[in-house]
């Protein structure tokens, strides 16, 4: 799974009452250039630090999709209309 899914799993794991283990790993364990920013990293103590707030983002403190990387790796775009 890409960092998009791992970031969602990480957010769920931080909720009160969440007691189940998760298999979240560093972004670079599976991908050398994941499309999220910042990349998920694990400290030497085995902890994942939630991104610190950045003042130029309106929903600061969360993982975001790096649009430039997404465009770089896009091979095809399909649009479905009803």
PDB file of C-alpha atoms in Angstrom:
ATOM      1  CA  UNK A   1       0.000   0.000   0.000  1.00  0.00           C
ATOM      2  CA  UNK A   2       1.158   3.503  -0.718  1.00  0.00           C
ATOM      3  CA  UNK A   3       1.682   6.116   1.944  1.00  0.00           C
ATOM      4  CA  UNK A   4      -1.880   7.341   1.336  1.00  0.00           C
ATOM      5  CA  UNK A   5      -3.313   4.195   2.928  1.00  0.00           C
ATOM      6  CA  UNK A   6      -0.615   4.050   5.607  1.00  0.00           C
ATOM      7  CA  UNK A   7      -1.354   7.648   6.639  1.00  0.00           C
ATOM      8  CA  UNK A   8      -5.042   6.751   6.987  1.00  0.00           C
ATOM      9  CA  UNK A   9      -4.165   3.718   9.101  1.00  0.00           C
ATOM     10  CA  UNK A  10      -1.892   5.886  11.224  1.00  0.00           C
ATOM     11  CA  UNK A  11      -4.663   8.436  11.784  1.00  0.00           C
ATOM     12  CA  UNK A  12      -7.059   5.671  12.856  1.00  0.00           C
ATOM     13  CA  UNK A  13      -4.427   4.210  15.192  1.00  0.00           C
ATOM     14  CA  UNK A  14      -4.242   7.550  17.055  1.00  0.00           C
ATOM     15  CA  UNK A  15      -7.949   7.578  17.940  1.00  0.00           C
ATOM     16  CA  UNK A  16      -8.959   7.151  21.591  1.00  0.00           C
ATOM     17  CA  UNK A  17      -9.802   3.562  22.437  1.00  0.00           C
ATOM     18  CA  UNK A  18      -7.953   2.113  19.453  1.00  0.00           C
ATOM     19  CA  UNK A  19      -6.331  -1.058  20.794  1.00  0.00           C
ATOM     20  CA  UNK A  20      -5.525  -3.126  17.714  1.00  0.00           C
ATOM     21  CA  UNK A  21      -1.969  -3.372  16.394  1.00  0.00           C
ATOM     22  CA  UNK A  22      -1.174  -1.993  12.962  1.00  0.00           C
ATOM     23  CA  UNK A  23       1.425  -2.862  10.354  1.00  0.00           C
ATOM     24  CA  UNK A  24       2.386   0.684   9.377  1.00  0.00           C
ATOM     25  CA  UNK A  25       5.949   0.850   8.097  1.00  0.00           C
ATOM     26  CA  UNK A  26       8.248   3.566   6.803  1.00  0.00           C
ATOM     27  CA  UNK A  27       7.440   4.877   3.338  1.00  0.00           C
ATOM     28  CA  UNK A  28      10.904   4.018   2.088  1.00  0.00           C
ATOM     29  CA  UNK A  29      10.638   0.397   3.195  1.00  0.00           C
ATOM     30  CA  UNK A  30       8.580  -0.358   0.105  1.00  0.00           C
ATOM     31  CA  UNK A  31       8.945   2.727  -2.124  1.00  0.00           C
ATOM     32  CA  UNK A  32      12.001   4.847  -2.831  1.00  0.00           C
ATOM     33  CA  UNK A  33       9.794   7.815  -3.768  1.00  0.00           C
ATOM     34  CA  UNK A  34       6.341   7.644  -2.176  1.00  0.00           C
ATOM     35  CA  UNK A  35       3.779  10.273  -3.183  1.00  0.00           C
ATOM     36  CA  UNK A  36       2.964  11.555   0.313  1.00  0.00           C
ATOM     37  CA  UNK A  37       4.572  14.479   2.066  1.00  0.00           C
ATOM     38  CA  UNK A  38       6.125  14.103   4.527  1.00  0.00           C
ATOM     39  CA  UNK A  39       7.219  10.496   4.221  1.00  0.00           C
ATOM     40  CA  UNK A  40       6.321   8.190   7.099  1.00  0.00           C
ATOM     41  CA  UNK A  41       9.424   7.517   9.164  1.00  0.00           C
ATOM     42  CA  UNK A  42      10.051   5.433  12.266  1.00  0.00           C
ATOM     43  CA  UNK A  43      12.371   6.644  15.020  1.00  0.00           C
ATOM     44  CA  UNK A  44      15.128   4.527  16.563  1.00  0.00           C
ATOM     45  CA  UNK A  45      12.674   3.926  19.421  1.00  0.00           C
ATOM     46  CA  UNK A  46      10.162   2.388  17.009  1.00  0.00           C
ATOM     47  CA  UNK A  47       7.747   5.338  17.078  1.00  0.00           C
ATOM     48  CA  UNK A  48       6.067   7.204  14.256  1.00  0.00           C
ATOM     49  CA  UNK A  49       5.840  10.927  14.870  1.00  0.00           C
ATOM     50  CA  UNK A  50       2.722  12.659  13.556  1.00  0.00           C
ATOM     51  CA  UNK A  51       3.742  15.532  11.235  1.00  0.00           C
ATOM     52  CA  UNK A  52       4.107  18.838  13.035  1.00  0.00           C
ATOM     53  CA  UNK A  53       1.851  21.686  11.972  1.00  0.00           C
ATOM     54  CA  UNK A  54       3.027  23.845   9.115  1.00  0.00           C
ATOM     55  CA  UNK A  55       1.554  27.346   8.956  1.00  0.00           C
ATOM     56  CA  UNK A  56       1.138  27.433   5.165  1.00  0.00           C
ATOM     57  CA  UNK A  57      -1.353  24.527   5.140  1.00  0.00           C
ATOM     58  CA  UNK A  58      -4.941  25.145   6.207  1.00  0.00           C
ATOM     59  CA  UNK A  59      -5.238  21.621   7.663  1.00  0.00           C
ATOM     60  CA  UNK A  60      -1.733  21.544   9.084  1.00  0.00           C
ATOM     61  CA  UNK A  61      -0.277  18.555  10.837  1.00  0.00           C
ATOM     62  CA  UNK A  62      -1.449  15.930   8.351  1.00  0.00           C
ATOM     63  CA  UNK A  63       0.050  13.977   5.514  1.00  0.00           C
ATOM     64  CA  UNK A  64      -0.612  15.340   2.039  1.00  0.00           C
ATOM     65  CA  UNK A  65      -0.324  14.036  -1.496  1.00  0.00           C
ATOM     66  CA  UNK A  66       2.618  15.509  -3.377  1.00  0.00           C
ATOM     67  CA  UNK A  67       0.837  16.517  -6.596  1.00  0.00           C
ATOM     68  CA  UNK A  68       4.107  16.887  -8.522  1.00  0.00           C
ATOM     69  CA  UNK A  69       5.103  13.293  -7.732  1.00  0.00           C
ATOM     70  CA  UNK A  70       1.598  12.074  -8.539  1.00  0.00           C
ATOM     71  CA  UNK A  71       1.778  13.746 -11.951  1.00  0.00           C
ATOM     72  CA  UNK A  72       5.311  12.440 -12.484  1.00  0.00           C
ATOM     73  CA  UNK A  73       4.246   8.816 -12.027  1.00  0.00           C
ATOM     74  CA  UNK A  74       0.839   9.011 -13.717  1.00  0.00           C
ATOM     75  CA  UNK A  75       0.784   6.841 -16.822  1.00  0.00           C
ATOM     76  CA  UNK A  76      -2.864   7.168 -17.759  1.00  0.00           C
ATOM     77  CA  UNK A  77      -5.910   9.161 -16.715  1.00  0.00           C
ATOM     78  CA  UNK A  78      -9.378   7.730 -17.176  1.00  0.00           C
ATOM     79  CA  UNK A  79     -12.481   9.819 -16.688  1.00  0.00           C
ATOM     80  CA  UNK A  80     -15.799   8.122 -16.076  1.00  0.00           C
ATOM     81  CA  UNK A  81     -18.991  10.029 -16.789  1.00  0.00           C
ATOM     82  CA  UNK A  82     -22.523   9.013 -16.040  1.00  0.00           C
TER      83      UNK A  82
END
